[in-house]
Coordinates of C-alpha atoms (C1' of nucleotides) in Angstrom, one line a residue:
Chain A
M12 CA 0.0 0.0 0.0
P13 CA 1.5 3.4 -1.0
D14 CA 1.2 6.5 1.2
A15 CA -2.3 7.1 2.4
I16 CA -4.3 9.5 0.3
P17 CA -5.2 12.5 2.5
D18 CA -8.8 13.1 3.4
P19 CA -10.4 15.8 1.3
P20 CA -12.4 18.6 3.0
P21 CA -16.1 18.2 3.5
A22 CA -18.3 18.6 0.4
G23 CA -21.2 20.3 2.3
P24 CA -19.7 23.8 2.7
L25 CA -18.7 23.8 -1.0
L26 CA -22.2 22.9 -2.1
G27 CA -23.7 25.5 0.2
W28 CA -21.4 28.1 -1.3
Y29 CA -22.3 26.9 -4.8
D30 CA -26.0 27.2 -4.0
R31 CA -25.5 30.9 -3.2
H32 CA -22.7 32.0 -5.6
R33 CA -22.7 29.7 -8.6
R34 CA -22.1 31.3 -12.0
T35 CA -25.0 31.5 -14.5
L36 CA -23.7 29.9 -17.7
P37 CA -25.5 29.0 -20.9
W38 CA -24.8 25.3 -20.7
R39 CA -25.2 25.0 -16.9
V40 CA -27.7 22.6 -15.4
Y41 CA -28.5 22.8 -11.7
A42 CA -30.2 20.4 -9.3
P43 CA -30.8 22.2 -6.0
P44 CA -31.3 19.8 -3.1
G45 CA -34.8 18.6 -2.7
E46 CA -35.9 19.5 -6.2
A47 CA -36.5 17.3 -9.1
R48 CA -33.5 16.8 -11.4
G49 CA -34.1 18.9 -14.4
E50 CA -33.9 17.8 -18.0
R51 CA -30.3 17.4 -18.9
D52 CA -29.4 17.2 -22.6
P53 CA -26.1 15.3 -22.9
Y54 CA -25.5 16.8 -26.3
R55 CA -25.4 20.3 -24.9
I56 CA -23.2 19.3 -22.0
W57 CA -20.9 17.4 -24.2
L58 CA -20.6 20.3 -26.7
S59 CA -19.9 22.7 -23.9
E60 CA -17.2 20.5 -22.4
V61 CA -15.5 20.1 -25.8
M62 CA -15.6 23.8 -26.6
L63 CA -14.3 24.6 -23.1
Q64 CA -11.2 22.4 -23.6
Q65 CA -8.3 24.9 -23.1
T66 CA -10.7 27.7 -24.0
T67 CA -12.1 30.3 -21.7
V68 CA -15.7 30.7 -20.7
A69 CA -15.8 34.2 -22.2
T70 CA -14.7 32.9 -25.6
V71 CA -17.0 29.9 -25.6
G72 CA -20.2 31.8 -24.6
P73 CA -21.2 33.3 -27.9
R74 CA -19.8 30.5 -30.0
Y75 CA -21.7 27.9 -28.0
A76 CA -25.0 29.7 -28.8
R77 CA -24.1 30.1 -32.4
F78 CA -23.2 26.4 -32.8
L79 CA -26.3 25.2 -31.1
A80 CA -28.5 27.4 -33.3
R81 CA -26.9 25.8 -36.3
F82 CA -26.7 22.2 -35.0
P83 CA -29.5 22.0 -32.4
D84 CA -29.1 18.3 -31.7
V85 CA -26.7 15.4 -32.2
R86 CA -28.6 14.3 -35.3
A87 CA -28.2 17.7 -37.0
L88 CA -24.5 17.6 -36.3
A89 CA -24.1 14.1 -37.5
G90 CA -26.0 14.8 -40.7
A91 CA -24.0 17.9 -41.6
P92 CA -21.1 17.9 -44.0
W93 CA -17.7 18.5 -42.6
E94 CA -17.2 21.8 -44.4
E95 CA -20.1 23.3 -42.5
V96 CA -18.8 22.1 -39.1
A97 CA -15.3 23.4 -40.0
A98 CA -16.7 26.8 -40.9
E99 CA -18.7 27.0 -37.7
W100 CA -15.6 26.1 -35.6
A101 CA -13.3 28.4 -37.5
G102 CA -11.4 30.7 -35.1
L103 CA -11.9 28.5 -32.0
G104 CA -8.6 26.7 -32.5
Y105 CA -7.6 23.1 -31.7
Y106 CA -9.5 21.9 -34.8
A107 CA -9.1 18.2 -34.0
R108 CA -11.8 18.9 -31.5
A109 CA -14.2 19.7 -34.3
R110 CA -13.2 16.7 -36.3
N111 CA -13.6 14.4 -33.3
L112 CA -16.9 16.1 -32.4
H113 CA -18.3 15.4 -35.8
A114 CA -17.1 11.8 -35.8
A115 CA -18.4 11.3 -32.3
A116 CA -21.8 12.7 -33.3
R117 CA -22.1 10.1 -36.0
A118 CA -21.1 7.4 -33.6
V119 CA -23.7 8.5 -31.1
V120 CA -26.4 8.5 -33.8
A121 CA -25.3 5.1 -35.0
R122 CA -25.5 3.5 -31.6
G123 CA -28.8 5.1 -30.9
G124 CA -27.9 7.7 -28.2
F125 CA -25.2 8.9 -25.8
P126 CA -23.5 6.4 -23.5
D127 CA -24.5 7.2 -20.0
T128 CA -21.3 5.9 -18.2
E129 CA -17.9 7.3 -17.9
A130 CA -16.3 4.2 -19.6
G131 CA -18.8 4.4 -22.5
L132 CA -18.2 8.1 -23.0
R133 CA -14.5 7.5 -23.0
E134 CA -14.8 5.4 -26.1
L135 CA -16.0 8.4 -28.2
P136 CA -13.4 10.3 -30.2
G137 CA -12.3 13.5 -28.6
I138 CA -13.5 12.4 -25.1
G139 CA -10.6 11.8 -22.8
A140 CA -10.4 11.1 -19.1
Y141 CA -11.5 14.6 -18.1
T142 CA -14.5 15.0 -20.5
A143 CA -15.8 11.5 -19.9
A144 CA -15.9 12.2 -16.2
A145 CA -17.4 15.7 -16.6
V146 CA -20.2 14.5 -18.9
A147 CA -20.9 11.5 -16.8
A148 CA -21.2 13.6 -13.6
I149 CA -23.0 16.6 -15.0
A150 CA -25.4 14.9 -17.5
F151 CA -25.9 11.6 -15.7
D152 CA -25.0 12.3 -12.1
R153 CA -22.4 9.6 -12.0
P154 CA -20.2 9.9 -8.9
T155 CA -16.9 10.8 -10.5
V156 CA -14.6 13.9 -10.3
P157 CA -13.2 15.3 -13.5
V158 CA -9.7 16.7 -13.0
D159 CA -9.2 19.9 -15.1
G160 CA -7.0 22.9 -14.5
N161 CA -9.3 24.2 -11.8
V162 CA -9.4 20.9 -9.9
E163 CA -5.6 20.6 -10.1
R164 CA -5.2 24.0 -8.6
V165 CA -7.8 23.6 -5.9
V166 CA -6.6 20.2 -4.8
S167 CA -2.9 21.0 -5.0
R168 CA -3.5 23.9 -2.7
L169 CA -5.8 22.0 -0.3
L170 CA -3.2 19.4 0.2
A171 CA -0.1 21.7 -0.3
I172 CA 1.3 19.4 -3.1
R173 CA 4.6 20.9 -4.1
E174 CA 5.5 18.4 -6.8
P175 CA 5.4 20.1 -10.2
L176 CA 2.7 19.3 -12.7
P177 CA 2.1 17.3 -14.8
G178 CA 3.7 14.7 -12.5
A179 CA 1.7 15.8 -9.6
R180 CA -1.5 14.5 -11.2
R181 CA -0.4 11.1 -9.7
L182 CA -1.2 12.6 -6.3
I183 CA -4.1 14.9 -7.3
A184 CA -6.3 12.5 -9.2
P185 CA -6.8 10.0 -6.4
A186 CA -7.3 12.8 -3.9
A187 CA -9.9 14.4 -6.0
A188 CA -11.7 11.0 -6.5
R189 CA -12.0 10.7 -2.8
F190 CA -14.5 13.6 -2.7
M191 CA -17.2 11.2 -4.0
E192 CA -16.8 9.0 -1.0
Q193 CA -18.8 11.6 0.8
K194 CA -22.6 11.3 1.0
E195 CA -23.1 15.0 0.3
A196 CA -21.1 14.9 -2.9
R197 CA -22.7 11.6 -4.1
A198 CA -26.2 13.2 -3.6
R199 CA -25.4 15.9 -6.2
P200 CA -22.4 14.8 -8.3
G201 CA -23.1 17.2 -11.2
D202 CA -23.5 20.2 -8.9
F203 CA -20.4 19.2 -6.9
V204 CA -18.0 19.1 -9.8
Q205 CA -19.4 22.3 -11.2
A206 CA -18.9 23.8 -7.7
L207 CA -15.2 22.8 -7.9
F208 CA -15.0 24.5 -11.3
D209 CA -16.6 27.7 -9.9
L210 CA -14.4 27.7 -6.9
G211 CA -11.3 27.5 -9.1
A212 CA -12.6 30.1 -11.5
T213 CA -13.7 32.7 -9.0
I214 CA -12.1 32.1 -5.6
C215 CA -9.1 29.8 -5.9
T216 CA -7.7 31.7 -8.9
P217 CA -4.2 31.3 -10.3
R218 CA -3.2 34.7 -9.1
R219 CA -4.3 36.4 -5.9
P220 CA -6.8 33.8 -4.7
A221 CA -9.6 35.2 -2.6
C222 CA -9.0 32.9 0.4
A223 CA -11.1 35.1 2.8
L224 CA -14.2 34.2 0.8
C225 CA -13.4 30.4 0.4
P226 CA -15.8 27.9 1.9
W227 CA -12.7 25.8 2.7
R228 CA -10.5 28.5 4.1
G229 CA -10.0 26.5 7.3
D230 CA -9.2 23.3 5.5
C231 CA -6.5 24.5 3.1
A232 CA -2.9 23.3 3.9
A233 CA -1.4 25.8 1.4
Q234 CA -3.2 28.7 3.0
R235 CA -2.0 27.6 6.5
L236 CA 1.5 27.6 5.1
G237 CA 1.1 30.8 3.2
I238 CA 2.1 29.2 0.0
Q239 CA -1.2 29.2 -1.9
E240 CA 0.0 31.7 -4.5
T241 CA 3.0 29.5 -5.4
L242 CA 0.8 26.4 -6.2
P243 CA 0.5 24.5 -8.3
V244 CA 4.1 24.3 -9.4
K245 CA 4.5 23.7 -13.1
A246 CA 7.4 22.3 -15.1
P247 CA 9.1 24.8 -17.4
K248 CA 8.0 24.9 -21.0
A249 CA 10.2 24.6 -24.0
A250 CA 10.9 27.8 -25.9
R251 CA 9.0 28.5 -29.0
G252 CA 10.8 28.7 -32.4
E253 CA 10.0 30.9 -35.3
R254 CA 9.0 29.9 -38.8
H255 CA 8.4 31.7 -42.0
G256 CA 5.9 31.3 -44.8
L257 CA 4.9 33.2 -48.0
H258 CA 1.3 32.9 -49.1
F259 CA -0.4 33.6 -52.5
L260 CA -3.7 35.3 -52.7
A261 CA -5.2 34.9 -56.1
R262 CA -8.3 36.9 -57.0
D263 CA -10.5 36.4 -60.1
P264 CA -12.3 39.2 -61.9
A265 CA -15.4 38.7 -59.7
G266 CA -13.2 39.3 -56.6
R267 CA -13.3 35.8 -55.4
L268 CA -10.3 34.3 -53.5
L269 CA -8.6 31.0 -54.2
L270 CA -8.3 28.9 -51.0
R271 CA -6.9 25.4 -50.4
H272 CA -7.9 22.6 -48.1
R273 CA -5.2 21.6 -45.7
P274 CA -4.6 17.9 -45.0
P275 CA -7.1 16.4 -42.6
E276 CA -4.6 15.8 -39.8
G277 CA -1.9 18.0 -38.2
L278 CA -1.7 21.7 -37.7
L279 CA -5.0 23.4 -38.8
G280 CA -6.0 20.0 -40.1
G281 CA -9.1 19.9 -42.2
M282 CA -9.3 23.7 -42.4
L283 CA -9.0 26.1 -45.3
E284 CA -5.8 28.2 -46.0
I285 CA -4.4 30.7 -48.4
P286 CA -2.1 28.6 -50.6
G287 CA 1.6 29.1 -49.9
T288 CA 5.0 27.7 -49.1
P289 CA 5.7 25.3 -46.2
W290 CA 6.5 27.0 -42.9
R291 CA 10.3 26.7 -42.4
E292 CA 12.8 27.7 -39.8
G293 CA 15.6 30.1 -40.7
A294 CA 15.1 32.8 -43.3
P295 CA 12.0 34.4 -44.7
W296 CA 11.1 33.4 -48.2
S297 CA 11.8 35.7 -51.2
L298 CA 9.2 35.9 -53.8
E299 CA 11.3 34.1 -56.4
E300 CA 12.2 31.3 -54.0
A301 CA 8.5 30.8 -53.1
L302 CA 7.1 30.9 -56.7
P303 CA 7.2 27.1 -57.2
H304 CA 4.7 26.9 -54.3
A305 CA 2.2 29.3 -56.0
P306 CA -1.1 28.0 -57.1
L307 CA -2.3 28.1 -60.7
P308 CA 1.2 27.6 -62.1
G309 CA 0.0 27.5 -65.7
A310 CA -2.5 30.3 -65.5
P311 CA -1.9 33.7 -67.1
L312 CA -1.5 36.3 -64.5
L313 CA -3.0 39.7 -65.2
G314 CA -1.0 42.9 -64.6
A315 CA 2.5 42.3 -63.4
G316 CA 1.9 38.8 -62.0
W317 CA 2.6 38.0 -58.4
R318 CA 3.2 41.1 -56.4
L319 CA 4.8 40.9 -52.9
R320 CA 2.9 43.1 -50.4
P321 CA 4.7 45.2 -47.9
G322 CA 4.6 44.1 -44.3
T323 CA 4.3 40.7 -42.6
A324 CA 1.6 39.0 -40.5
R325 CA 2.5 37.2 -37.3
H326 CA 0.7 34.5 -35.5
G327 CA 1.6 32.7 -32.3
F328 CA 0.9 29.0 -32.1
T329 CA 1.4 27.0 -28.9
H330 CA 4.8 25.8 -30.0
M331 CA 6.0 28.3 -32.6
D332 CA 5.7 31.8 -33.9
L333 CA 4.7 32.1 -37.5
D334 CA 5.9 35.0 -39.7
M335 CA 4.0 35.3 -43.0
R336 CA 4.3 37.4 -46.1
L337 CA 1.7 37.8 -48.8
A338 CA 1.9 37.9 -52.6
E339 CA -1.2 38.6 -54.7
A340 CA -2.2 38.5 -58.3
A341 CA -5.3 39.1 -60.4
V342 CA -6.1 36.0 -62.5
P343 CA -8.7 35.3 -65.2
E344 CA -11.7 33.3 -64.3
S345 CA -10.6 29.7 -64.2
P346 CA -11.6 26.4 -62.5
A347 CA -10.1 25.8 -59.1
P348 CA -7.3 23.2 -59.1
P349 CA -7.9 20.0 -57.2
G350 CA -8.1 20.5 -53.4
M351 CA -8.8 24.2 -53.9
A352 CA -11.9 26.3 -54.1
W353 CA -12.9 29.8 -55.1
M354 CA -14.8 31.6 -52.4
E355 CA -16.4 35.0 -51.9
P356 CA -14.3 37.1 -49.6
E357 CA -16.9 37.2 -46.8
A358 CA -17.4 33.4 -46.7
A359 CA -13.6 33.0 -47.0
R360 CA -12.9 35.2 -44.0
A361 CA -15.5 33.4 -41.9
A362 CA -14.2 29.9 -42.7
L363 CA -10.5 30.6 -42.3
P364 CA -8.6 29.9 -39.1
T365 CA -7.3 33.0 -37.3
A366 CA -3.7 32.5 -38.5
M367 CA -4.9 32.8 -42.1
R368 CA -7.2 35.7 -41.4
R369 CA -4.2 37.7 -40.3
L370 CA -3.0 37.8 -43.9
L371 CA -6.1 39.5 -45.2
P372 CA -5.3 43.0 -44.1
L373 CA -2.0 42.8 -46.1
A374 CA -4.0 42.6 -49.4
E375 CA -4.7 45.6 -51.6
P376 CA -7.4 46.6 -51.3
P377 CA -7.3 45.1 -47.8
L378 CA -9.8 42.4 -46.8
A379 CA -9.4 43.1 -43.1
E380 CA -12.7 43.5 -41.4
G381 CA -16.3 42.4 -41.4
A382 CA -18.1 41.6 -44.6
G383 CA -15.1 41.1 -46.8
G384 CA -15.4 44.7 -47.8
V385 CA -12.7 47.3 -48.1
A386 CA -11.5 48.6 -44.9
S387 CA -12.1 52.3 -44.6
G388 CA -9.4 54.8 -44.6
G389 CA -6.6 52.6 -46.0
T390 CA -4.1 50.6 -44.1
G391 CA -1.3 53.0 -44.0
A392 CA 1.0 53.2 -41.1
R393 CA -1.8 53.2 -38.6
G394 CA -3.5 50.1 -40.0
A395 CA -0.2 48.3 -40.4
R396 CA 0.5 48.6 -36.8
R397 CA -2.6 46.6 -35.9
K398 CA -2.0 43.5 -33.9
G399 CA -0.3 40.9 -35.8
I400 CA 1.1 43.1 -38.5
Q401 CA 4.5 44.6 -38.9
A402 CA 5.7 47.0 -41.5
Chain B
dA26 C1' 6.9 11.6 -20.3
dA27 C1' 7.2 14.7 -23.9
dG28 C1' 5.3 16.9 -28.3
dT29 C1' 1.7 18.5 -31.0
dC30 C1' -2.3 21.1 -31.4
dG31 C1' -5.1 27.6 -31.5
dG32 C1' -6.5 31.4 -29.9
dG33 C1' -7.7 35.0 -26.8
dG34 C1' -7.8 37.4 -22.3
dT35 C1' -5.1 39.0 -18.5
dC36 C1' -1.7 41.0 -15.7
Chain C
dG24 C1' 6.1 39.5 -22.8
dA25 C1' 4.4 35.2 -19.8
dC26 C1' 0.7 32.8 -18.1
dC27 C1' -3.7 30.6 -18.2
dC28 C1' -7.8 28.5 -20.0
dA29 C1' -13.9 22.8 -17.8
dG30 C1' -7.5 18.7 -22.6
dA31 C1' -6.9 14.9 -26.3
dC32 C1' -4.0 12.3 -28.8
dT33 C1' 0.4 10.4 -30.5
dT34 C1' 4.9 8.6 -30.0

DNA sequence: AAGTCGGGGTC
DNA sequence: GACCCAGACTT
């Protein structure tokens, strides 16, 4: 038997605090003690959990409503073509989530409904240990504790765990699971886990936690030691490298843009892009050097052919910083090559991931904002200093 | 266990 | 700038 897992604090005070101070959120379901358990739609809870993976509540809010309006139930999502799902997810990042969401919706429809156990949910693509536990607890009141960033922080402070993450999960996970040994937690599993999330989001925050307001202020080892702001300890991250790309914006006489589908896996997998060079380390691409990567190699180019635009667009990914230049050309009306499509500027901007949207203000006339129209007032020095653009 | 995979808000 | 966010998946 390894070291005993410490007793977690009592669930009752946290649930009482939650009953008074819980956040009102679009996907939230709530079962106050003594009242009938309300209708809980596992589709909505599942969708919220996937959208919230590494994504803030503020970002998800409007996108969640928009997604539900377009795909109101799992059958609607399963029946939609991938292109519509991708366009709806554009800008949210981590596009594997959208691919897995779509595949999981089809699996759910094929099997006749959502699995209602943690193990069953875990089998669906895009549902890992956390999301399986979260949906099982919130949608089905299964007595399990999902461990997300909030729970890691709360538990590491309660128990004053000084071991750095992610290794510390070895200690945090079994300690969190012990909450469900308590009768008060088992009576309201969905509320209890959402109470843990709310505590982490509003009281036990990463910086300057509001310990004076915490329902567990007398039960927290880190607070007794005065080290709550130093926990959890995290392992240092690797430095980000820089890469360079040059992209080619072709416009036909009707003003449409030529876009390319990226491969289904990997970075921005399954999403649209402005065709261009690979993204390499080292030096930026010159136009001549990049020309072999231009689309429509055999097409006549109107005017002076590909023209390199001034300025660059920058975009930070998790593991690298991308520095992009833009060349553009007017081309005659022509069929799109395989794997590419002509799109109206408005639809193109909506469907492109953010990294690609950052190139649009470099175009002339710029395709920066809103309905694919021309940005007002030109993009002179002022416009060029917008976020993500350098002269 | 370490890398890959987005993007935005915050201090 | 660095950090964080209701993480999953691959190797």
